[in-house]
Short mmCIF file of C-alpha atoms in Angstrom, two decimals:
data_model
loop_
_atom_site.label_atom_id
_atom_site.label_comp_id
_atom_site.label_asym_id
_atom_site.label_seq_id
_atom_site.Cartn_x
_atom_site.Cartn_y
_atom_site.Cartn_z
CA MET A 1 80.91 132.27 43.82
CA PRO A 2 78.12 130.00 44.70
CA GLU A 3 75.72 131.46 47.17
CA PRO A 4 75.63 129.77 50.61
CA GLU A 5 72.68 127.47 51.22
CA PRO A 6 70.09 128.88 53.57
CA GLN A 7 70.20 127.27 57.01
CA PRO A 8 66.90 125.94 58.39
CA HIS A 9 65.36 127.99 61.14
CA PRO A 10 66.08 126.31 64.48
CA GLN A 11 62.95 124.80 66.09
CA PRO A 12 62.33 125.42 69.77
CA PRO A 13 62.78 122.34 71.96
CA ARG A 14 59.68 120.22 72.27
CA TYR A 15 58.21 120.35 75.75
CA ASP A 16 56.55 117.22 77.06
CA PRO A 17 55.80 117.46 80.80
CA LEU A 18 54.82 113.78 81.06
CA GLU A 19 57.91 112.34 79.35
CA PRO A 20 60.68 111.47 81.81
CA GLY A 21 64.05 112.93 81.03
CA ASP A 22 67.38 113.92 82.49
CA GLY A 23 66.17 117.31 83.58
CA GLU A 24 62.99 119.05 84.55
CA ALA A 25 61.20 121.02 81.87
CA ILE A 26 60.50 124.64 82.67
CA ALA A 27 57.18 126.20 81.82
CA PRO A 28 57.36 128.92 79.19
CA THR A 29 57.64 132.43 80.48
CA GLY A 30 54.35 134.17 80.97
CA GLN A 31 52.22 131.14 81.71
CA GLY A 32 52.71 131.20 85.49
CA GLY A 33 50.40 129.24 87.77
CA GLN A 34 47.89 128.39 85.01
CA MET A 35 50.43 126.27 83.16
CA ASP A 36 51.51 124.51 86.36
CA LEU A 37 47.90 123.77 87.25
CA ALA A 38 47.17 122.41 83.77
CA LEU A 39 50.23 120.18 83.84
CA ASP A 40 49.38 118.80 87.29
CA GLU A 41 45.85 118.04 86.17
CA ALA A 42 47.04 116.28 83.03
CA GLU A 43 49.49 114.22 85.02
CA SER A 44 46.80 113.17 87.48
CA LEU A 45 44.54 112.13 84.59
CA GLU A 46 47.31 110.05 83.07
CA ARG A 47 47.79 108.22 86.34
CA VAL A 48 44.17 107.04 86.64
CA ILE A 49 44.22 103.24 86.52
CA PRO A 50 41.28 101.83 84.58
CA PRO A 51 39.23 99.15 86.30
CA GLY A 52 40.27 95.65 85.50
CA PRO A 53 40.87 92.22 86.99
CA GLY A 54 43.77 93.51 89.05
CA ASN A 55 41.99 96.63 90.23
CA PRO A 56 38.25 95.98 90.67
CA ARG A 57 36.25 98.92 91.84
CA GLU A 58 34.50 98.32 95.17
CA LYS A 59 30.75 98.16 94.74
CA ALA A 60 28.42 99.88 97.14
CA ARG A 61 27.16 97.38 99.69
CA SER A 62 23.52 97.07 100.65
CA LEU A 63 22.27 96.84 104.23
CA TRP A 64 22.29 93.04 104.14
CA SER A 65 25.71 92.67 102.52
CA ASP A 66 27.18 95.21 104.93
CA ALA A 67 25.60 93.37 107.87
CA TRP A 68 26.99 90.04 106.64
CA HIS A 69 30.41 91.67 106.21
CA GLN A 70 30.32 92.72 109.86
CA LEU A 71 28.88 89.46 111.17
CA ARG A 72 31.66 87.39 109.64
CA ARG A 73 34.16 89.35 111.71
CA ASN A 74 32.20 89.12 114.94
CA PRO A 75 33.54 86.28 117.14
CA VAL A 76 30.27 86.17 119.09
CA PHE A 77 28.33 85.48 115.90
CA VAL A 78 30.80 82.86 114.70
CA LEU A 79 30.85 81.01 118.03
CA SER A 80 27.06 81.06 118.49
CA SER A 81 26.46 80.02 114.88
CA LEU A 82 28.78 77.02 115.17
CA LEU A 83 27.07 75.96 118.38
CA ILE A 84 23.60 76.33 116.86
CA VAL A 85 24.60 74.37 113.77
CA PHE A 86 25.85 71.58 116.03
CA LEU A 87 22.63 71.59 118.07
CA VAL A 88 20.45 71.53 114.96
CA LEU A 89 22.54 68.71 113.54
CA ILE A 90 22.11 66.49 116.59
CA ALA A 91 18.42 67.42 116.74
CA ILE A 92 17.97 66.07 113.20
CA TRP A 93 20.35 63.10 113.53
CA PRO A 94 20.90 62.35 117.23
CA SER A 95 22.25 58.90 116.36
CA LEU A 96 25.43 60.59 115.08
CA ILE A 97 26.75 60.99 118.63
CA ALA A 98 24.36 58.78 120.65
CA SER A 99 23.93 55.14 119.67
CA GLY A 100 21.58 54.12 122.50
CA ASP A 101 17.81 54.24 122.89
CA PRO A 102 16.52 57.04 125.18
CA LEU A 103 13.51 54.91 126.19
CA GLN A 104 15.53 51.80 127.06
CA CYS A 105 15.94 51.75 130.85
CA ASP A 106 17.20 49.34 133.49
CA LEU A 107 16.14 49.88 137.09
CA ALA A 108 19.22 48.01 138.25
CA HIS A 109 21.28 51.11 137.35
CA SER A 110 18.88 53.64 138.91
CA GLN A 111 20.65 56.92 139.82
CA GLU A 112 24.10 55.48 139.22
CA GLY A 113 26.88 57.86 138.29
CA SER A 114 29.22 57.88 135.33
CA ALA A 115 30.20 54.49 133.92
CA PRO A 116 32.07 53.25 130.84
CA GLY A 117 29.86 53.93 127.82
CA HIS A 118 27.54 56.08 129.95
CA PRO A 119 29.47 59.28 130.74
CA PHE A 120 26.49 61.15 132.23
CA GLY A 121 25.25 58.31 134.43
CA TYR A 122 21.66 57.06 134.82
CA ASP A 123 18.40 58.66 135.94
CA THR A 124 15.79 57.38 138.38
CA GLN A 125 14.34 54.89 135.89
CA GLY A 126 17.78 53.64 134.90
CA CYS A 127 17.82 55.44 131.53
CA ASP A 128 21.06 56.74 130.08
CA VAL A 129 21.24 60.49 130.84
CA TYR A 130 23.64 61.14 127.95
CA THR A 131 21.32 59.58 125.37
CA ARG A 132 18.29 61.38 126.75
CA THR A 133 20.16 64.70 126.78
CA VAL A 134 21.14 64.29 123.13
CA TYR A 135 17.65 63.23 122.03
CA GLY A 136 16.05 65.99 124.12
CA ALA A 137 17.47 68.61 121.75
CA ARG A 138 15.03 67.52 119.03
CA ALA A 139 11.83 68.43 120.89
CA SER A 140 13.15 71.65 122.40
CA ILE A 141 14.65 73.03 119.18
CA THR A 142 11.60 71.96 117.16
CA VAL A 143 9.31 73.88 119.50
CA GLY A 144 11.58 76.92 119.47
CA VAL A 145 12.01 77.09 115.69
CA CYS A 146 8.37 76.36 114.79
CA ALA A 147 7.01 78.77 117.40
CA THR A 148 9.38 81.51 116.26
CA LEU A 149 8.47 81.07 112.59
CA GLY A 150 4.75 81.07 113.38
CA ALA A 151 4.89 84.12 115.66
CA ALA A 152 7.17 86.03 113.26
CA LEU A 153 5.04 85.37 110.17
CA LEU A 154 1.73 86.12 111.89
CA GLY A 155 3.03 89.15 113.76
CA ALA A 156 4.86 90.62 110.77
CA PHE A 157 1.82 90.15 108.52
CA LEU A 158 -0.69 91.73 110.88
CA GLY A 159 1.66 94.45 112.09
CA GLY A 160 2.75 95.32 108.55
CA LEU A 161 -0.81 95.71 107.31
CA ALA A 162 -1.83 97.77 110.34
CA GLY A 163 1.19 100.06 110.04
CA PHE A 164 0.84 100.56 106.29
CA PHE A 165 -2.91 101.17 106.02
CA GLY A 166 -3.54 102.60 109.50
CA SER A 167 -7.12 103.71 110.18
CA TRP A 168 -9.44 101.47 112.23
CA GLY A 169 -7.42 98.30 111.53
CA ASP A 170 -4.40 99.80 113.26
CA ALA A 171 -6.45 100.77 116.32
CA LEU A 172 -8.07 97.33 116.48
CA LEU A 173 -4.74 95.52 116.29
CA SER A 174 -3.30 97.70 119.05
CA ARG A 175 -6.19 96.95 121.40
CA VAL A 176 -6.06 93.19 120.69
CA ALA A 177 -2.30 93.18 121.28
CA ASP A 178 -2.82 94.96 124.61
CA ILE A 179 -5.20 92.18 125.69
CA PHE A 180 -2.63 89.47 124.91
CA PHE A 181 0.12 91.45 126.65
CA GLY A 182 -1.98 91.35 129.82
CA ILE A 183 -2.09 87.52 129.93
CA PRO A 184 0.62 86.01 132.18
CA VAL A 185 2.61 83.54 130.10
CA VAL A 186 3.03 80.79 132.69
CA LEU A 187 -0.51 81.10 134.02
CA GLY A 188 -1.91 81.13 130.48
CA GLY A 189 0.08 78.01 129.67
CA LEU A 190 -1.23 76.22 132.75
CA VAL A 191 -4.83 77.02 131.78
CA PHE A 192 -4.51 76.46 128.04
CA LEU A 193 -2.37 73.32 127.99
CA SER A 194 -4.03 71.61 130.92
CA VAL A 195 -7.08 70.86 128.76
CA VAL A 196 -5.02 69.52 125.83
CA THR A 197 -4.36 65.78 125.86
CA SER A 198 -2.08 65.57 122.82
CA ASP A 199 1.42 64.17 123.32
CA THR A 200 2.90 66.04 120.33
CA VAL A 201 4.73 69.36 120.30
CA TRP A 202 2.04 71.23 118.35
CA PRO A 203 -0.17 72.34 121.27
CA VAL A 204 2.88 73.94 122.89
CA VAL A 205 3.86 75.55 119.59
CA GLY A 206 0.34 76.90 119.12
CA PHE A 207 0.24 78.37 122.61
CA ILE A 208 3.61 80.12 122.19
CA VAL A 209 2.53 81.53 118.82
CA LEU A 210 -0.73 82.74 120.37
CA LEU A 211 1.10 84.74 123.03
CA GLY A 212 4.21 85.61 120.98
CA TRP A 213 2.81 87.31 117.88
CA PRO A 214 1.72 90.62 119.56
CA GLN A 215 5.30 91.59 120.41
CA ILE A 216 6.52 91.01 116.86
CA ALA A 217 3.39 92.69 115.44
CA ARG A 218 4.13 95.85 117.43
CA ILE A 219 7.76 95.88 116.28
CA GLY A 220 6.73 95.31 112.64
CA ARG A 221 4.04 97.99 112.81
CA GLY A 222 6.47 100.64 114.03
CA SER A 223 9.09 99.65 111.46
CA VAL A 224 6.57 99.84 108.59
CA ILE A 225 5.32 103.25 109.73
CA THR A 226 8.90 104.54 109.67
CA ALA A 227 9.72 102.98 106.28
CA LYS A 228 6.61 104.22 104.46
CA GLN A 229 7.56 107.84 105.19
CA ASN A 230 10.79 107.63 103.19
CA ASP A 231 11.18 109.55 99.94
CA TYR A 232 11.41 106.50 97.69
CA VAL A 233 8.01 105.27 98.92
CA GLN A 234 6.47 108.68 98.30
CA ALA A 235 8.03 108.72 94.83
CA ALA A 236 6.60 105.29 94.05
CA ARG A 237 3.19 106.46 95.23
CA ALA A 238 3.43 109.58 93.02
CA LEU A 239 4.28 107.39 90.02
CA GLY A 240 1.07 105.41 90.53
CA ALA A 241 2.42 102.25 92.17
CA SER A 242 -0.23 100.09 93.81
CA ASN A 243 -0.37 99.50 97.55
CA ALA A 244 0.67 95.88 97.12
CA ARG A 245 3.72 96.82 95.07
CA MET A 246 4.80 99.54 97.50
CA LEU A 247 4.36 97.23 100.48
CA LEU A 248 6.16 94.23 98.96
CA ARG A 249 8.87 95.95 96.90
CA HIS A 250 9.72 99.07 98.88
CA VAL A 251 8.42 98.95 102.45
CA ALA A 252 8.78 95.31 103.55
CA PRO A 253 12.47 94.82 102.54
CA ASN A 254 13.43 97.94 104.50
CA ALA A 255 11.26 97.16 107.55
CA VAL A 256 12.00 93.47 108.11
CA ALA A 257 15.35 93.89 109.90
CA PRO A 258 13.92 94.70 113.37
CA VAL A 259 11.52 91.75 113.06
CA ILE A 260 14.42 89.38 112.34
CA VAL A 261 16.35 90.67 115.35
CA VAL A 262 13.42 90.29 117.75
CA ALA A 263 12.53 86.84 116.40
CA THR A 264 16.12 85.60 116.74
CA ILE A 265 16.32 86.66 120.38
CA ALA A 266 12.81 85.32 121.09
CA LEU A 267 13.76 81.85 119.80
CA GLY A 268 15.94 81.19 122.84
CA THR A 269 13.19 82.51 125.11
CA TYR A 270 10.64 80.15 123.55
CA ILE A 271 12.92 77.15 124.15
CA ALA A 272 13.19 78.14 127.81
CA LEU A 273 9.41 78.60 127.97
CA GLU A 274 8.82 75.09 126.61
CA ALA A 275 11.14 73.66 129.24
CA THR A 276 9.33 75.62 131.95
CA LEU A 277 5.92 74.36 130.88
CA SER A 278 7.24 70.79 130.63
CA PHE A 279 8.76 71.14 134.09
CA LEU A 280 5.32 72.15 135.41
CA GLY A 281 3.74 69.12 133.75
CA VAL A 282 1.60 70.92 131.15
CA GLY A 283 4.04 71.10 128.25
CA LEU A 284 5.46 68.06 126.54
CA ARG A 285 4.57 64.75 128.14
CA PRO A 286 6.22 61.32 128.21
CA PRO A 287 7.15 59.34 126.21
CA THR A 288 8.42 62.48 124.47
CA VAL A 289 12.05 63.11 125.38
CA SER A 290 12.55 66.71 126.45
CA TRP A 291 14.99 68.63 128.61
CA GLY A 292 12.12 70.09 130.60
CA ILE A 293 10.74 66.62 131.41
CA ASP A 294 14.16 65.34 132.49
CA ILE A 295 14.72 68.41 134.68
CA SER A 296 11.31 67.89 136.28
CA ASN A 297 12.08 64.23 137.01
CA ALA A 298 15.53 65.05 138.40
CA ALA A 299 14.49 67.92 140.67
CA PRO A 300 13.35 65.75 143.63
CA GLN A 301 16.64 63.79 143.54
CA ILE A 302 19.00 66.75 143.22
CA ARG A 303 20.78 65.89 146.52
CA ASN A 304 21.17 62.17 145.86
CA ALA A 305 21.95 62.30 142.12
CA PRO A 306 22.80 65.85 140.98
CA HIS A 307 24.10 64.56 137.64
CA MET A 308 20.52 63.85 136.58
CA LEU A 309 19.78 67.60 136.71
CA LEU A 310 23.17 68.97 135.73
CA TRP A 311 23.39 67.70 132.16
CA PRO A 312 19.91 68.48 130.75
CA ALA A 313 19.87 71.83 132.55
CA GLY A 314 23.33 72.65 131.17
CA ALA A 315 22.28 71.71 127.64
CA LEU A 316 19.17 73.89 127.95
CA SER A 317 21.13 76.87 129.27
CA LEU A 318 23.78 76.53 126.56
CA THR A 319 21.15 76.40 123.81
CA VAL A 320 19.26 79.44 125.10
CA LEU A 321 22.52 81.36 125.50
CA ALA A 322 23.60 80.52 121.93
CA PHE A 323 20.40 81.88 120.40
CA ILE A 324 20.45 85.02 122.55
CA MET A 325 24.08 85.68 121.58
CA LEU A 326 23.16 85.18 117.93
CA GLY A 327 20.28 87.64 118.27
CA ASP A 328 22.52 90.24 119.90
CA ALA A 329 25.10 89.91 117.12
CA VAL A 330 22.43 90.27 114.42
CA ARG A 331 20.99 93.30 116.21
CA ASP A 332 24.39 95.00 116.32
CA ALA A 333 24.93 94.33 112.62
CA LEU A 334 21.52 95.51 111.41
CA ASP A 335 21.16 98.57 113.66
CA PRO A 336 23.34 101.46 112.36
CA LYS A 337 23.06 103.26 115.70
CA LEU A 338 24.92 100.46 117.48
CA ARG A 339 27.91 100.32 115.13
#
């Protein structure tokens, strides 16, 4: 008789914990919790989705990108920015919304109210109040922006050097700043600008820069002193980095945020200061068109023709409010303690 063929030894069922099936696989006896833990870990590794176009990994945001991310969602910042853009636009091109000449006047229409084509009425000299209000934005915003840039650059430069190097330069800057802080702004403007005969905006800009830089210098000095004590600055110093490299590459980028906040808020204050000095007769002078000049001319006639004062004063208040709101929004975005 032929011998029966040997049957192959049956293989145990293949166990694949990641392969879906009709039933659940059971861990072999004796493995216990170790096998379950290993299987769970393997399954979690299999489920990791590699980065790609559909699943980009979120990059770590810097201070500035994080601040911009917050500012875009702040309605105060959006509203103030739109208003400032509009004001800057009409300051550069006032003819976009005002076709008349601010210096063309007709005494026959003196102090008349609203009329077709002249929605704001006329002033004492018979000039169109609407046209003068639109053209007045140029002088006021020019003074505010130029004075802010000058005070911020000078104050940040001097304050940064004093805070970084310290020693006698720091003490000298502090004493000089104390002297300027003791000068009354309005009284100083009356004395300083009363001897200047120029009809341009630059004497007013120079005066505001002269009295505005100490505040920004003090803010910049304190910010630099705080930034230079950080570990990355000490590491750069240990690696032999020069003072100029540490100041420009490591300290200044991390100390400039408070200066930007203070300068943004101060811009609105400088515009109001220019209007105050022009109202007192020592700021901008005719034939320059300015809100402060128009407010000064309209003040004696406030009972007979209140529209002469209402519109330039309203434009001035709205502009100052827009810049202060912008500064507050920037401060909230750049200061981690206020988030």
